[in-house]
Amino acid sequence: MEFELNTEIYPKDVIMETCFRYLDRVFVYLDKGSNGTIKVYIQPKNTANRLTHIKEEFLNDLIYTRVRYQIHNNNKNITEFIIKRALYSATLSEEERLKVLENYIKNDSIGKSFDDPEGIAVPWEEKFAHNKADSKHKSRPKKHPAK
């Protein structure tokens, strides 16, 4: 069975990775197609495998691989940043790490000002301190000692 895949939709890396996953079940041959396509030829290794079913699985897996590829590309910069930061901080002394952390905290905009209409960021002690004060000042009925 043969079919063509558009390389604008499915980059070559995506097609190759998908083909690799099917090498245990099918023989795969790729060839350059016309107008930016890749021809895919598949033939089952076991005659019991239905070719149309394998093609449908292959095409679904191709979409899955394409989405993973896109997510990887979208997160590439942040992943590289995290890895570089981890490797960089591993080479610093304790004092240098504290300086980097203090600098990060000073320049971080998260803790400076933000809307908190629900009062989620208010510490528990501050939020309920008035209840403790009220409970101390409320007069409780005194118990008279039994005679």
PDB file of C-alpha atoms in Angstrom:
ATOM      1  CA  MET A   1       0.000   0.000   0.000  1.00  0.00           C
ATOM      2  CA  GLU A   2       1.269   3.467  -0.777  1.00  0.00           C
ATOM      3  CA  PHE A   3       0.160   6.987   0.074  1.00  0.00           C
ATOM      4  CA  GLU A   4       1.625  10.488   0.056  1.00  0.00           C
ATOM      5  CA  LEU A   5       2.114  12.836   2.991  1.00  0.00           C
ATOM      6  CA  ASN A   6       2.367  16.608   2.733  1.00  0.00           C
ATOM      7  CA  THR A   7       5.621  17.802   4.314  1.00  0.00           C
ATOM      8  CA  GLU A   8       4.088  21.187   5.137  1.00  0.00           C
ATOM      9  CA  ILE A   9       1.669  19.439   7.493  1.00  0.00           C
ATOM     10  CA  TYR A  10       3.927  16.584   8.588  1.00  0.00           C
ATOM     11  CA  PRO A  11       7.622  17.540   8.786  1.00  0.00           C
ATOM     12  CA  LYS A  12      10.157  14.881   7.798  1.00  0.00           C
ATOM     13  CA  ASP A  13      11.150  14.292  11.434  1.00  0.00           C
ATOM     14  CA  VAL A  14       7.536  13.503  12.324  1.00  0.00           C
ATOM     15  CA  ILE A  15       7.188  11.083   9.418  1.00  0.00           C
ATOM     16  CA  MET A  16      10.467   9.347  10.286  1.00  0.00           C
ATOM     17  CA  GLU A  17       9.549   8.962  13.963  1.00  0.00           C
ATOM     18  CA  THR A  18       6.149   7.525  13.081  1.00  0.00           C
ATOM     19  CA  CYS A  19       7.719   5.083  10.602  1.00  0.00           C
ATOM     20  CA  PHE A  20      10.195   3.994  13.252  1.00  0.00           C
ATOM     21  CA  ARG A  21       7.346   2.983  15.581  1.00  0.00           C
ATOM     22  CA  TYR A  22       5.918   0.657  12.929  1.00  0.00           C
ATOM     23  CA  LEU A  23       9.112  -1.136  11.921  1.00  0.00           C
ATOM     24  CA  ASP A  24       8.262  -4.141  14.086  1.00  0.00           C
ATOM     25  CA  ARG A  25       5.004  -4.748  12.155  1.00  0.00           C
ATOM     26  CA  VAL A  26       5.578  -3.463   8.625  1.00  0.00           C
ATOM     27  CA  PHE A  27       8.240  -2.904   6.034  1.00  0.00           C
ATOM     28  CA  VAL A  28       8.474   0.827   5.296  1.00  0.00           C
ATOM     29  CA  TYR A  29       9.927   2.525   2.256  1.00  0.00           C
ATOM     30  CA  LEU A  30       9.985   6.303   1.811  1.00  0.00           C
ATOM     31  CA  ASP A  31      10.480   8.194  -1.417  1.00  0.00           C
ATOM     32  CA  LYS A  32      10.292  11.801  -2.543  1.00  0.00           C
ATOM     33  CA  GLY A  33       6.894  12.623  -3.976  1.00  0.00           C
ATOM     34  CA  SER A  34       5.721  15.523  -6.092  1.00  0.00           C
ATOM     35  CA  ASN A  35       5.215  19.093  -4.858  1.00  0.00           C
ATOM     36  CA  GLY A  36       6.593  18.762  -1.338  1.00  0.00           C
ATOM     37  CA  THR A  37       5.238  15.338  -0.481  1.00  0.00           C
ATOM     38  CA  ILE A  38       6.782  12.115   0.724  1.00  0.00           C
ATOM     39  CA  LYS A  39       5.570   8.790  -0.618  1.00  0.00           C
ATOM     40  CA  VAL A  40       5.155   6.117   2.027  1.00  0.00           C
ATOM     41  CA  TYR A  41       5.087   2.456   1.036  1.00  0.00           C
ATOM     42  CA  ILE A  42       4.069  -0.024   3.734  1.00  0.00           C
ATOM     43  CA  GLN A  43       3.802  -3.780   3.601  1.00  0.00           C
ATOM     44  CA  PRO A  44       2.965  -5.962   6.614  1.00  0.00           C
ATOM     45  CA  LYS A  45       5.605  -8.406   7.819  1.00  0.00           C
ATOM     46  CA  ASN A  46       2.906 -10.822   8.918  1.00  0.00           C
ATOM     47  CA  THR A  47       0.218 -11.651   6.375  1.00  0.00           C
ATOM     48  CA  ALA A  48      -2.379 -11.814   9.168  1.00  0.00           C
ATOM     49  CA  ASN A  49      -2.128  -8.038   9.664  1.00  0.00           C
ATOM     50  CA  ARG A  50      -4.738  -6.151   7.697  1.00  0.00           C
ATOM     51  CA  LEU A  51      -3.091  -3.466   5.616  1.00  0.00           C
ATOM     52  CA  THR A  52      -5.975  -0.970   5.767  1.00  0.00           C
ATOM     53  CA  HIS A  53      -6.090  -1.235   9.549  1.00  0.00           C
ATOM     54  CA  ILE A  54      -2.337  -0.623   9.767  1.00  0.00           C
ATOM     55  CA  LYS A  55      -2.626   2.420   7.489  1.00  0.00           C
ATOM     56  CA  GLU A  56      -5.389   3.905   9.677  1.00  0.00           C
ATOM     57  CA  GLU A  57      -3.296   3.351  12.804  1.00  0.00           C
ATOM     58  CA  PHE A  58      -0.274   4.848  11.071  1.00  0.00           C
ATOM     59  CA  LEU A  59      -2.190   7.991  10.077  1.00  0.00           C
ATOM     60  CA  ASN A  60      -3.575   8.425  13.603  1.00  0.00           C
ATOM     61  CA  ASP A  61      -0.118   7.937  15.050  1.00  0.00           C
ATOM     62  CA  LEU A  62       1.190  10.495  12.582  1.00  0.00           C
ATOM     63  CA  ILE A  63      -1.187  13.109  14.017  1.00  0.00           C
ATOM     64  CA  TYR A  64      -0.185  12.187  17.557  1.00  0.00           C
ATOM     65  CA  THR A  65       3.499  12.533  16.675  1.00  0.00           C
ATOM     66  CA  ARG A  66       2.833  15.876  14.957  1.00  0.00           C
ATOM     67  CA  VAL A  67       1.146  17.265  18.075  1.00  0.00           C
ATOM     68  CA  ARG A  68       4.025  16.087  20.275  1.00  0.00           C
ATOM     69  CA  TYR A  69       6.447  17.699  17.816  1.00  0.00           C
ATOM     70  CA  GLN A  70       4.555  21.007  18.034  1.00  0.00           C
ATOM     71  CA  ILE A  71       4.438  20.910  21.838  1.00  0.00           C
ATOM     72  CA  HIS A  72       8.166  20.205  21.923  1.00  0.00           C
ATOM     73  CA  ASN A  73       8.839  23.193  19.653  1.00  0.00           C
ATOM     74  CA  ASN A  74       6.588  25.447  21.741  1.00  0.00           C
ATOM     75  CA  ASN A  75       8.323  24.461  24.987  1.00  0.00           C
ATOM     76  CA  LYS A  76      11.854  24.267  23.610  1.00  0.00           C
ATOM     77  CA  ASN A  77      13.024  27.653  24.925  1.00  0.00           C
ATOM     78  CA  ILE A  78      11.673  27.164  28.439  1.00  0.00           C
ATOM     79  CA  THR A  79      13.098  23.636  28.611  1.00  0.00           C
ATOM     80  CA  GLU A  80      16.523  24.882  27.546  1.00  0.00           C
ATOM     81  CA  PHE A  81      16.296  27.721  30.074  1.00  0.00           C
ATOM     82  CA  ILE A  82      15.457  25.338  32.933  1.00  0.00           C
ATOM     83  CA  ILE A  83      18.281  22.973  32.034  1.00  0.00           C
ATOM     84  CA  LYS A  84      20.812  25.788  31.640  1.00  0.00           C
ATOM     85  CA  ARG A  85      19.683  27.311  34.927  1.00  0.00           C
ATOM     86  CA  ALA A  86      19.990  23.977  36.727  1.00  0.00           C
ATOM     87  CA  LEU A  87      23.447  23.316  35.320  1.00  0.00           C
ATOM     88  CA  TYR A  88      24.560  26.879  36.025  1.00  0.00           C
ATOM     89  CA  SER A  89      23.331  26.830  39.621  1.00  0.00           C
ATOM     90  CA  ALA A  90      25.101  23.514  40.210  1.00  0.00           C
ATOM     91  CA  THR A  91      28.434  25.209  39.503  1.00  0.00           C
ATOM     92  CA  LEU A  92      27.864  28.101  41.910  1.00  0.00           C
ATOM     93  CA  SER A  93      28.964  28.238  45.509  1.00  0.00           C
ATOM     94  CA  GLU A  94      26.327  28.540  48.226  1.00  0.00           C
ATOM     95  CA  GLU A  95      27.003  32.270  48.572  1.00  0.00           C
ATOM     96  CA  GLU A  96      26.691  32.863  44.826  1.00  0.00           C
ATOM     97  CA  ARG A  97      23.432  30.880  44.700  1.00  0.00           C
ATOM     98  CA  LEU A  98      21.990  33.024  47.480  1.00  0.00           C
ATOM     99  CA  LYS A  99      22.954  36.192  45.587  1.00  0.00           C
ATOM    100  CA  VAL A 100      21.312  34.896  42.406  1.00  0.00           C
ATOM    101  CA  LEU A 101      18.179  33.945  44.353  1.00  0.00           C
ATOM    102  CA  GLU A 102      18.018  37.308  46.137  1.00  0.00           C
ATOM    103  CA  ASN A 103      18.431  39.115  42.814  1.00  0.00           C
ATOM    104  CA  TYR A 104      15.666  36.996  41.302  1.00  0.00           C
ATOM    105  CA  ILE A 105      13.335  37.759  44.212  1.00  0.00           C
ATOM    106  CA  LYS A 106      14.061  41.497  43.991  1.00  0.00           C
ATOM    107  CA  ASN A 107      13.381  41.597  40.252  1.00  0.00           C
ATOM    108  CA  ASP A 108      10.405  39.251  40.311  1.00  0.00           C
ATOM    109  CA  SER A 109       7.130  41.010  39.597  1.00  0.00           C
ATOM    110  CA  ILE A 110       4.887  38.313  41.060  1.00  0.00           C
ATOM    111  CA  GLY A 111       5.212  39.343  44.676  1.00  0.00           C
ATOM    112  CA  LYS A 112       4.980  43.098  44.119  1.00  0.00           C
ATOM    113  CA  SER A 113       1.356  43.758  43.286  1.00  0.00           C
ATOM    114  CA  PHE A 114      -1.459  41.757  41.847  1.00  0.00           C
ATOM    115  CA  ASP A 115      -5.208  41.493  42.132  1.00  0.00           C
ATOM    116  CA  ASP A 116      -6.413  39.151  44.854  1.00  0.00           C
ATOM    117  CA  PRO A 117     -10.176  39.707  45.108  1.00  0.00           C
ATOM    118  CA  GLU A 118     -10.708  36.400  46.938  1.00  0.00           C
ATOM    119  CA  GLY A 119      -8.024  37.143  49.527  1.00  0.00           C
ATOM    120  CA  ILE A 120      -6.197  33.924  48.740  1.00  0.00           C
ATOM    121  CA  ALA A 121      -2.730  35.419  49.221  1.00  0.00           C
ATOM    122  CA  VAL A 122      -3.533  36.798  52.688  1.00  0.00           C
ATOM    123  CA  PRO A 123      -1.864  34.737  55.424  1.00  0.00           C
ATOM    124  CA  TRP A 124      -4.263  32.781  57.638  1.00  0.00           C
ATOM    125  CA  GLU A 125      -3.158  34.619  60.765  1.00  0.00           C
ATOM    126  CA  GLU A 126      -3.968  38.012  59.249  1.00  0.00           C
ATOM    127  CA  LYS A 127      -7.221  36.858  57.737  1.00  0.00           C
ATOM    128  CA  PHE A 128      -8.614  35.412  60.967  1.00  0.00           C
ATOM    129  CA  ALA A 129      -6.806  37.529  63.581  1.00  0.00           C
ATOM    130  CA  HIS A 130      -9.925  39.594  64.237  1.00  0.00           C
ATOM    131  CA  ASN A 131     -11.864  36.431  65.149  1.00  0.00           C
ATOM    132  CA  LYS A 132      -9.355  35.599  67.884  1.00  0.00           C
ATOM    133  CA  ALA A 133      -9.525  39.123  69.238  1.00  0.00           C
ATOM    134  CA  ASP A 134     -13.324  39.049  69.208  1.00  0.00           C
ATOM    135  CA  SER A 135     -13.454  35.729  71.000  1.00  0.00           C
ATOM    136  CA  LYS A 136     -11.215  37.024  73.813  1.00  0.00           C
ATOM    137  CA  HIS A 137     -13.431  40.035  74.446  1.00  0.00           C
ATOM    138  CA  LYS A 138     -16.752  38.233  74.353  1.00  0.00           C
ATOM    139  CA  SER A 139     -18.090  37.674  77.791  1.00  0.00           C
ATOM    140  CA  ARG A 140     -18.769  34.097  78.575  1.00  0.00           C
ATOM    141  CA  PRO A 141     -21.266  33.113  81.180  1.00  0.00           C
ATOM    142  CA  LYS A 142     -19.501  32.355  84.406  1.00  0.00           C
ATOM    143  CA  LYS A 143     -20.073  29.034  86.019  1.00  0.00           C
ATOM    144  CA  HIS A 144     -20.978  29.190  89.641  1.00  0.00           C
ATOM    145  CA  PRO A 145     -19.244  26.689  91.796  1.00  0.00           C
ATOM    146  CA  ALA A 146     -21.568  24.044  93.137  1.00  0.00           C
ATOM    147  CA  LYS A 147     -22.172  24.287  96.853  1.00  0.00           C
TER     148      LYS A 147
END
